């Protein structure tokens, strides 16, 4: 997860933060969707793939929480 360092929040900075969060969540969601498709047809041991998928889902939940906080500030 990337950490965003900003000066005191202004409307422009909030928009930039929201855009960064949107990009991160979009990337993670694509990775999750792709991994889920792979797991749906995978015939080997899915442990490693499942652990990675769960890690991405947890990271996505954090980004969604950040998005919610930013929306409350905005």
GROMACS .gro file of N, CA and C in nm:
model
  222
    1UNK      N    1   0.085  -0.116   0.000
    1UNK     CA    2   0.000   0.000   0.000
    1UNK      C    3   0.090   0.123   0.000
    2UNK      N    4   0.058   0.217  -0.083
    2UNK     CA    5   0.134   0.342  -0.088
    2UNK      C    6   0.077   0.440   0.013
    3UNK      N    7   0.164   0.518   0.075
    3UNK     CA    8   0.122   0.619   0.171
    3UNK      C    9   0.127   0.754   0.101
    4UNK      N   10   0.021   0.831   0.115
    4UNK     CA   11   0.011   0.960   0.050
    4UNK      C   12   0.044   1.068   0.153
    5UNK      N   13   0.150   1.145   0.128
    5UNK     CA   14   0.187   1.256   0.216
    5UNK      C   15   0.136   1.385   0.154
    6UNK      N   16   0.065   1.463   0.233
    6UNK     CA   17   0.011   1.588   0.180
    6UNK      C   18   0.029   1.700   0.280
    7UNK      N   19   0.017   1.820   0.228
    7UNK     CA   20   0.013   1.940   0.313
    7UNK      C   21  -0.126   1.946   0.374
    8UNK      N   22  -0.156   2.050   0.452
    8UNK     CA   23  -0.292   2.061   0.505
    8UNK      C   24  -0.394   2.048   0.392
    9UNK      N   25  -0.503   1.979   0.421
    9UNK     CA   26  -0.599   1.946   0.318
    9UNK      C   27  -0.673   2.068   0.266
   10UNK      N   28  -0.675   2.079   0.136
   10UNK     CA   29  -0.752   2.181   0.068
   10UNK      C   30  -0.838   2.108  -0.035
   11UNK      N   31  -0.937   2.175  -0.095
   11UNK     CA   32  -1.021   2.106  -0.192
   11UNK      C   33  -0.941   2.041  -0.305
   12UNK      N   34  -0.836   2.107  -0.350
   12UNK     CA   35  -0.755   2.049  -0.457
   12UNK      C   36  -0.684   1.923  -0.408
   13UNK      N   37  -0.626   1.929  -0.289
   13UNK     CA   38  -0.558   1.812  -0.234
   13UNK      C   39  -0.656   1.697  -0.211
   14UNK      N   40  -0.776   1.728  -0.165
   14UNK     CA   41  -0.876   1.624  -0.146
   14UNK      C   42  -0.908   1.554  -0.277
   15UNK      N   43  -0.921   1.631  -0.383
   15UNK     CA   44  -0.950   1.573  -0.514
   15UNK      C   45  -0.835   1.483  -0.559
   16UNK      N   46  -0.713   1.526  -0.535
   16UNK     CA   47  -0.597   1.444  -0.572
   16UNK      C   48  -0.594   1.315  -0.491
   17UNK      N   49  -0.626   1.325  -0.363
   17UNK     CA   50  -0.628   1.206  -0.278
   17UNK      C   51  -0.737   1.111  -0.324
   18UNK      N   52  -0.854   1.165  -0.353
   18UNK     CA   53  -0.964   1.082  -0.400
   18UNK      C   54  -0.927   1.012  -0.531
   19UNK      N   55  -0.861   1.084  -0.621
   19UNK     CA   56  -0.820   1.024  -0.748
   19UNK      C   57  -0.718   0.912  -0.725
   20UNK      N   58  -0.625   0.933  -0.634
   20UNK     CA   59  -0.525   0.831  -0.603
   20UNK      C   60  -0.591   0.707  -0.542
   21UNK      N   61  -0.686   0.729  -0.453
   21UNK     CA   62  -0.758   0.617  -0.392
   21UNK      C   63  -0.838   0.543  -0.499
   22UNK      N   64  -0.902   0.616  -0.588
   22UNK     CA   65  -0.977   0.553  -0.697
   22UNK      C   66  -0.886   0.467  -0.783
   23UNK      N   67  -0.767   0.518  -0.815
   23UNK     CA   68  -0.672   0.441  -0.896
   23UNK      C   69  -0.630   0.313  -0.824
   24UNK      N   70  -0.596   0.326  -0.697
   24UNK     CA   71  -0.551   0.210  -0.619
   24UNK      C   72  -0.662   0.105  -0.608
   25UNK      N   73  -0.784   0.149  -0.580
   25UNK     CA   74  -0.893   0.053  -0.566
   25UNK      C   75  -0.926  -0.013  -0.699
   26UNK      N   76  -0.916   0.062  -0.808
   26UNK     CA   77  -0.941   0.004  -0.939
   26UNK      C   78  -0.837  -0.103  -0.973
   27UNK      N   79  -0.711  -0.074  -0.946
   27UNK     CA   80  -0.603  -0.170  -0.972
   27UNK      C   81  -0.624  -0.295  -0.888
   28UNK      N   82  -0.650  -0.276  -0.760
   28UNK     CA   83  -0.671  -0.391  -0.671
   28UNK      C   84  -0.792  -0.473  -0.712
   29UNK      N   85  -0.900  -0.407  -0.749
   29UNK     CA   86  -1.020  -0.481  -0.788
   29UNK      C   87  -0.995  -0.564  -0.913
   30UNK      N   88  -0.920  -0.510  -1.008
   30UNK     CA   89  -0.885  -0.588  -1.128
   30UNK      C   90  -0.801  -0.709  -1.091
   31UNK      N   91  -0.704  -0.690  -1.001
   31UNK     CA   92  -0.620  -0.802  -0.957
   31UNK      C   93  -0.704  -0.909  -0.887
   32UNK      N   94  -0.797  -0.864  -0.803
   32UNK     CA   95  -0.884  -0.957  -0.730
   32UNK      C   96  -0.972  -1.035  -0.828
   33UNK      N   97  -1.032  -0.965  -0.922
   33UNK     CA   98  -1.119  -1.031  -1.020
   33UNK      C   99  -1.042  -1.133  -1.103
   34UNK      N  100  -0.923  -1.095  -1.146
   34UNK     CA  101  -0.840  -1.186  -1.227
   34UNK      C  102  -0.801  -1.309  -1.145
   35UNK      N  103  -0.759  -1.286  -1.021
   35UNK     CA  104  -0.718  -1.398  -0.935
   35UNK      C  105  -0.835  -1.490  -0.906
   36UNK      N  106  -0.955  -1.433  -0.887
   36UNK     CA  107  -1.072  -1.515  -0.861
   36UNK      C  108  -1.104  -1.603  -0.981
   37UNK      N  109  -1.091  -1.548  -1.101
   37UNK     CA  110  -1.113  -1.628  -1.223
   37UNK      C  111  -1.013  -1.743  -1.230
   38UNK      N  112  -0.889  -1.714  -1.197
   38UNK     CA  113  -0.787  -1.819  -1.198
   38UNK      C  114  -0.822  -1.927  -1.096
   39UNK      N  115  -0.859  -1.886  -0.975
   39UNK     CA  116  -0.892  -1.982  -0.870
   39UNK      C  117  -1.014  -2.067  -0.905
   40UNK      N  118  -1.109  -2.009  -0.977
   40UNK     CA  119  -1.230  -2.083  -1.013
   40UNK      C  120  -1.200  -2.204  -1.100
   41UNK      N  121  -1.089  -2.200  -1.174
   41UNK     CA  122  -1.055  -2.310  -1.265
   41UNK      C  123  -0.924  -2.379  -1.228
   42UNK      N  124  -0.863  -2.339  -1.118
   42UNK     CA  125  -0.731  -2.390  -1.080
   42UNK      C  126  -0.743  -2.533  -1.028
   43UNK      N  127  -0.653  -2.622  -1.073
   43UNK     CA  128  -0.661  -2.762  -1.032
   43UNK      C  129  -0.552  -2.800  -0.932
   44UNK      N  130  -0.456  -2.712  -0.909
   44UNK     CA  131  -0.349  -2.741  -0.814
   44UNK      C  132  -0.385  -2.697  -0.673
   45UNK      N  133  -0.283  -2.684  -0.590
   45UNK     CA  134  -0.301  -2.638  -0.452
   45UNK      C  135  -0.324  -2.487  -0.453
   46UNK      N  136  -0.442  -2.442  -0.414
   46UNK     CA  137  -0.474  -2.300  -0.423
   46UNK      C  138  -0.427  -2.215  -0.304
   47UNK      N  139  -0.353  -2.274  -0.212
   47UNK     CA  140  -0.319  -2.204  -0.088
   47UNK      C  141  -0.251  -2.070  -0.112
   48UNK      N  142  -0.144  -2.070  -0.190
   48UNK     CA  143  -0.069  -1.946  -0.213
   48UNK      C  144  -0.156  -1.843  -0.284
   49UNK      N  145  -0.230  -1.887  -0.384
   49UNK     CA  146  -0.316  -1.795  -0.458
   49UNK      C  147  -0.427  -1.738  -0.369
   50UNK      N  148  -0.482  -1.822  -0.284
   50UNK     CA  149  -0.588  -1.778  -0.193
   50UNK      C  150  -0.535  -1.678  -0.092
   51UNK      N  151  -0.416  -1.704  -0.037
   51UNK     CA  152  -0.357  -1.611   0.059
   51UNK      C  153  -0.333  -1.474  -0.003
   52UNK      N  154  -0.283  -1.474  -0.126
   52UNK     CA  155  -0.259  -1.348  -0.196
   52UNK      C  156  -0.390  -1.275  -0.222
   53UNK      N  157  -0.492  -1.351  -0.262
   53UNK     CA  158  -0.624  -1.292  -0.286
   53UNK      C  159  -0.679  -1.229  -0.159
   54UNK      N  160  -0.667  -1.297  -0.047
   54UNK     CA  161  -0.716  -1.243   0.079
   54UNK      C  162  -0.639  -1.118   0.121
   55UNK      N  163  -0.509  -1.117   0.094
   55UNK     CA  164  -0.427  -0.998   0.124
   55UNK      C  165  -0.477  -0.879   0.043
   56UNK      N  166  -0.504  -0.900  -0.085
   56UNK     CA  167  -0.553  -0.792  -0.170
   56UNK      C  168  -0.691  -0.744  -0.125
   57UNK      N  169  -0.776  -0.837  -0.084
   57UNK     CA  170  -0.909  -0.798  -0.036
   57UNK      C  171  -0.898  -0.713   0.091
   58UNK      N  172  -0.806  -0.749   0.179
   58UNK     CA  173  -0.786  -0.672   0.302
   58UNK      C  174  -0.734  -0.532   0.268
   59UNK      N  175  -0.641  -0.524   0.173
   59UNK     CA  176  -0.589  -0.394   0.131
   59UNK      C  177  -0.699  -0.309   0.068
   60UNK      N  178  -0.782  -0.372  -0.013
   60UNK     CA  179  -0.893  -0.300  -0.076
   60UNK      C  180  -0.988  -0.245   0.031
   61UNK      N  181  -1.014  -0.322   0.135
   61UNK     CA  182  -1.101  -0.275   0.243
   61UNK      C  183  -1.042  -0.152   0.312
   62UNK      N  184  -0.910  -0.150   0.327
   62UNK     CA  185  -0.844  -0.033   0.387
   62UNK      C  186  -0.861   0.089   0.298
   63UNK      N  187  -0.840   0.072   0.168
   63UNK     CA  188  -0.857   0.184   0.075
   63UNK      C  189  -1.002   0.233   0.075
   64UNK      N  190  -1.098   0.141   0.083
   64UNK     CA  191  -1.239   0.181   0.088
   64UNK      C  192  -1.267   0.262   0.214
   65UNK      N  193  -1.205   0.223   0.325
   65UNK     CA  194  -1.222   0.298   0.450
   65UNK      C  195  -1.162   0.438   0.435
   66UNK      N  196  -1.046   0.447   0.372
   66UNK     CA  197  -0.984   0.578   0.347
   66UNK      C  198  -1.075   0.664   0.261
   67UNK      N  199  -1.133   0.603   0.158
   67UNK     CA  200  -1.224   0.677   0.070
   67UNK      C  201  -1.342   0.730   0.150
   68UNK      N  202  -1.394   0.651   0.241
   68UNK     CA  203  -1.506   0.694   0.324
   68UNK      C  204  -1.467   0.812   0.412
   69UNK      N  205  -1.349   0.806   0.471
   69UNK     CA  206  -1.302   0.917   0.556
   69UNK      C  207  -1.286   1.045   0.475
   70UNK      N  208  -1.228   1.033   0.356
   70UNK     CA  209  -1.209   1.150   0.271
   70UNK      C  210  -1.345   1.208   0.232
   71UNK      N  211  -1.441   1.123   0.203
   71UNK     CA  212  -1.576   1.170   0.167
   71UNK      C  213  -1.639   1.246   0.283
   72UNK      N  214  -1.613   1.201   0.406
   72UNK     CA  215  -1.668   1.270   0.522
   72UNK      C  216  -1.604   1.407   0.541
   73UNK      N  217  -1.475   1.418   0.509
   73UNK     CA  218  -1.404   1.546   0.521
   73UNK      C  219  -1.452   1.641   0.414
   74UNK      N  220  -1.474   1.588   0.297
   74UNK     CA  221  -1.512   1.668   0.181
   74UNK      C  222  -1.654   1.709   0.196
   0.00000   0.00000   0.00000
